[in-house]
Short mmCIF file of C-alpha atoms in Angstrom, two decimals:
data_model
loop_
_atom_site.label_atom_id
_atom_site.label_comp_id
_atom_site.label_asym_id
_atom_site.label_seq_id
_atom_site.Cartn_x
_atom_site.Cartn_y
_atom_site.Cartn_z
CA MET A 91 100.68 132.47 77.11
CA LYS A 92 97.52 130.48 77.73
CA LYS A 93 95.52 131.44 80.79
CA MET A 94 95.95 127.91 82.19
CA ASP A 95 99.70 128.40 82.28
CA ASN A 96 99.18 130.94 85.06
CA ILE A 97 97.70 128.23 87.29
CA ILE A 98 99.66 125.04 86.60
CA ASN A 99 103.11 126.38 85.73
CA PRO A 100 103.72 128.07 89.11
CA ILE A 101 102.86 124.77 90.82
CA TYR A 102 105.26 122.93 88.52
CA ASP A 103 108.02 125.46 89.21
CA SER A 104 107.41 125.36 92.96
CA LEU A 105 107.62 121.55 93.09
CA TRP A 106 110.78 121.57 90.97
CA THR A 107 112.40 124.13 93.28
CA LYS A 108 111.36 122.28 96.45
CA TYR A 109 112.74 119.02 95.11
CA SER A 110 116.05 120.64 94.15
CA MET A 111 116.42 122.31 97.55
CA ILE A 112 115.61 119.17 99.54
CA TYR A 113 117.66 116.69 97.50
CA GLY A 114 120.35 118.97 96.08
CA GLU A 115 119.65 117.86 92.51
CA THR A 116 116.93 117.81 89.90
CA PRO A 117 114.79 114.67 89.40
CA LYS A 118 116.45 111.97 87.30
CA LYS A 119 114.66 111.06 84.09
CA ASN A 120 113.99 107.49 85.22
CA SER A 121 112.56 108.54 88.59
CA VAL A 122 108.94 108.42 89.74
CA GLU A 123 109.08 112.13 90.47
CA PHE A 124 110.18 112.97 86.92
CA SER A 125 107.29 110.94 85.50
CA ILE A 126 104.88 112.85 87.74
CA PHE A 127 106.35 116.14 86.51
CA GLU A 128 105.49 114.96 82.99
CA GLU A 129 101.95 114.22 84.15
CA LEU A 130 101.73 117.64 85.76
CA LYS A 131 102.49 119.32 82.43
CA GLN A 132 99.41 117.65 80.99
CA LEU A 133 97.19 119.13 83.69
CA ASN A 134 97.35 122.38 81.70
CA GLU A 135 94.54 120.75 79.72
CA LEU A 136 92.18 120.77 82.72
CA PRO A 137 89.18 123.11 82.57
CA VAL A 138 89.97 126.36 84.38
CA SER A 139 87.51 125.57 87.21
CA ASP A 140 89.22 122.21 87.85
CA ALA A 141 92.69 123.73 87.63
CA LEU A 142 91.69 126.28 90.28
CA LEU A 143 90.43 123.47 92.54
CA PHE A 144 93.71 121.65 91.93
CA SER A 145 95.61 124.76 93.03
CA TYR A 146 93.37 125.14 96.09
CA PHE A 147 93.72 121.52 97.23
CA ILE A 148 97.48 121.33 96.76
CA GLN A 149 97.83 124.25 99.18
CA GLN A 150 95.82 122.30 101.79
CA LEU A 151 98.37 119.47 101.95
CA ASP A 152 100.48 121.27 104.58
CA PHE A 153 97.60 121.26 107.07
CA VAL A 154 98.87 118.13 108.88
CA PRO A 155 102.53 118.58 109.94
CA ALA A 156 105.21 116.36 108.41
CA LYS A 157 108.85 116.48 107.42
CA ARG A 158 109.72 118.52 104.34
CA ASP A 159 110.31 115.51 102.12
CA GLN A 160 107.02 113.92 103.21
CA ARG A 161 105.10 117.13 102.49
CA LEU A 162 106.72 117.26 99.07
CA TRP A 163 105.83 113.63 98.38
CA ARG A 164 102.20 114.40 99.31
CA GLU A 165 102.16 117.01 96.56
CA PHE A 166 103.61 114.56 94.04
CA VAL A 167 101.00 111.95 94.99
CA PHE A 168 98.21 114.50 94.72
CA CYS A 169 99.40 115.50 91.24
CA HIS A 170 99.44 111.84 90.21
CA LEU A 171 95.95 111.24 91.61
CA VAL A 172 94.53 114.25 89.77
CA TYR A 173 96.23 113.10 86.56
CA GLN A 174 94.75 109.61 86.94
CA PHE A 175 91.32 110.39 88.37
CA GLN A 176 90.76 114.14 87.91
CA LYS A 177 87.47 115.35 89.41
CA SER A 178 87.13 112.38 91.79
CA VAL A 179 89.99 113.77 93.87
CA PHE A 180 88.20 117.08 94.41
CA SER A 181 85.43 115.34 96.39
CA PHE A 182 87.77 114.76 99.33
CA GLU A 183 87.92 116.64 102.60
CA PRO A 184 91.47 118.05 102.89
CA ILE A 185 92.34 115.96 105.99
CA LEU A 186 91.24 112.71 104.38
CA LEU A 187 93.10 113.66 101.19
CA ILE A 188 96.29 114.13 103.22
CA PHE A 189 95.86 110.73 104.86
CA VAL A 190 95.30 109.09 101.47
CA CYS A 191 98.39 110.78 100.00
CA ASP A 192 100.48 109.68 102.99
CA SER A 193 99.35 106.08 102.45
CA ILE A 194 100.83 105.98 98.94
CA THR A 195 104.52 105.20 98.38
CA LYS A 196 106.69 105.18 95.27
CA ASP A 197 106.17 101.43 94.99
CA HIS A 198 102.42 102.00 94.65
CA ILE A 199 102.68 104.35 91.66
CA ASP A 200 103.17 101.57 89.11
CA GLY A 201 101.56 98.92 91.30
CA ASP A 202 98.09 97.45 91.73
CA MET A 203 95.61 99.98 90.29
CA ARG A 204 92.89 98.45 92.47
CA TYR A 205 94.60 99.98 95.51
CA PHE A 206 94.22 103.44 93.99
CA LYS A 207 90.63 102.77 92.99
CA LEU A 208 89.75 101.86 96.57
CA LEU A 209 91.55 104.84 98.10
CA ILE A 210 90.07 107.30 95.61
CA ASP A 211 86.49 106.28 96.41
CA HIS A 212 85.94 109.05 98.94
CA VAL A 213 82.71 107.56 100.31
CA TRP A 214 84.30 104.15 100.87
CA ILE A 215 87.59 105.42 102.28
CA HIS A 216 85.71 107.79 104.59
CA LYS A 217 84.24 104.68 106.24
CA VAL A 218 87.79 103.45 106.83
CA LEU A 219 88.66 106.82 108.40
CA LYS A 220 85.51 106.66 110.52
CA HIS A 221 86.60 103.33 111.96
CA ALA A 222 90.12 104.67 112.57
CA ILE A 223 88.60 107.49 114.66
CA TYR A 224 86.50 104.95 116.55
CA ILE A 225 89.63 102.92 117.29
CA ASP A 226 91.32 106.05 118.63
CA TYR A 227 88.31 106.67 120.85
CA SER A 228 88.22 103.05 122.06
CA SER A 229 91.90 103.15 123.01
CA THR A 230 91.56 106.32 125.10
CA LEU A 231 92.27 105.75 128.79
CA THR A 232 90.95 109.07 130.10
CA ASN A 233 87.39 110.17 130.90
CA ARG A 234 87.50 112.90 128.28
CA TYR A 235 88.02 112.22 124.61
CA LYS A 236 89.59 114.50 122.02
CA VAL A 237 90.52 113.38 118.52
CA ASP A 238 94.29 112.98 118.15
CA MET A 239 95.06 113.39 114.45
CA GLU A 240 98.47 111.74 114.66
CA ARG A 241 97.04 108.64 116.33
CA VAL A 242 94.11 108.53 113.90
CA LYS A 243 96.55 108.83 111.01
CA ARG A 244 98.67 105.95 112.32
CA VAL A 245 95.59 103.72 112.57
CA PHE A 246 94.40 104.83 109.12
CA LEU A 247 97.79 103.99 107.58
CA PHE A 248 97.69 100.64 109.37
CA PHE A 249 94.33 99.97 107.71
CA CYS A 250 95.72 100.98 104.33
CA ARG A 251 98.47 98.38 104.69
CA ARG A 252 95.81 95.80 105.55
CA ILE A 253 93.89 96.86 102.43
CA GLN A 254 96.98 96.26 100.32
CA ASP A 255 97.61 92.87 101.97
CA GLN A 256 94.03 91.79 101.28
CA LEU A 257 94.30 92.83 97.64
CA LEU A 258 97.37 90.62 97.28
CA GLU A 259 95.30 87.67 98.47
CA ARG A 260 92.63 88.21 95.82
CA PRO A 261 92.81 87.62 92.04
CA ASP A 262 93.23 90.70 89.85
CA GLU A 263 89.95 89.96 88.08
CA SER A 264 87.93 90.10 91.32
CA ASN A 265 84.82 92.28 91.17
CA LEU A 266 85.75 95.65 92.68
CA SER A 267 82.35 96.24 94.29
CA ILE A 268 82.50 92.89 96.05
CA LEU A 269 86.10 93.56 97.08
CA LYS A 270 85.09 96.85 98.68
CA LYS A 271 82.42 95.17 100.79
CA GLU A 272 84.69 92.31 101.86
CA ILE A 273 87.69 94.49 102.70
CA LEU A 274 85.61 97.10 104.55
CA LYS A 275 83.95 94.36 106.60
CA ASN A 276 87.40 93.03 107.51
CA ILE A 277 88.68 96.51 108.43
CA GLN A 278 85.63 97.19 110.60
CA SER A 279 86.20 93.93 112.47
CA TYR A 280 89.43 95.28 113.98
CA GLN A 281 89.24 96.36 117.61
CA SER A 282 91.52 98.77 119.43
CA SER A 283 93.37 95.90 121.14
CA GLN A 284 94.33 94.53 117.70
CA THR A 285 94.91 97.77 115.91
CA PHE A 286 96.17 100.72 117.90
CA LYS A 287 99.06 99.02 119.69
CA ARG A 288 100.20 97.37 116.44
CA SER A 289 100.05 100.66 114.56
CA VAL A 290 101.99 102.72 117.11
CA GLY A 291 105.49 103.59 115.97
CA VAL A 292 104.93 102.29 112.43
#
């Protein structure tokens, strides 16, 4: 047995078991989850140091509470992101990584790759998170402010949907660096009166 098998295989087995327990069946061969399991097998080729970081980060995904199926989907998304982008994913703070994973649905997996490229830029997406926190602060009605992660997450996911909408309005061949500046400027133009109320309950 290769040493790498001791790191990746237990994660593979754990995800397979969780999926079977939640859904009462194993993933179908034509499903998104099955394709991610195939990607996960290939992560055995990661350097040991990266595989250990992968193992560390995947354990952090439970930090923000969610339903069992949502927590499981976070892990699938994380596996897919590491398969696609490898070391870039390890630059994230765990909380921001969770928010990014929660902003990705099954429809995104084979969708516009530009959406992933924006989300995986941890410096750029951190600016989106920063504005989401500001919106939470601006919407507070009390004299004392404390960050509410659930509210911040709702605003962040609202912004991610706006990011996707703006990508749909722009040609595929658009320069990504210019796109980042334009979309971030648009996101930062949102005020709490436009954003928080519209994001509540979404």
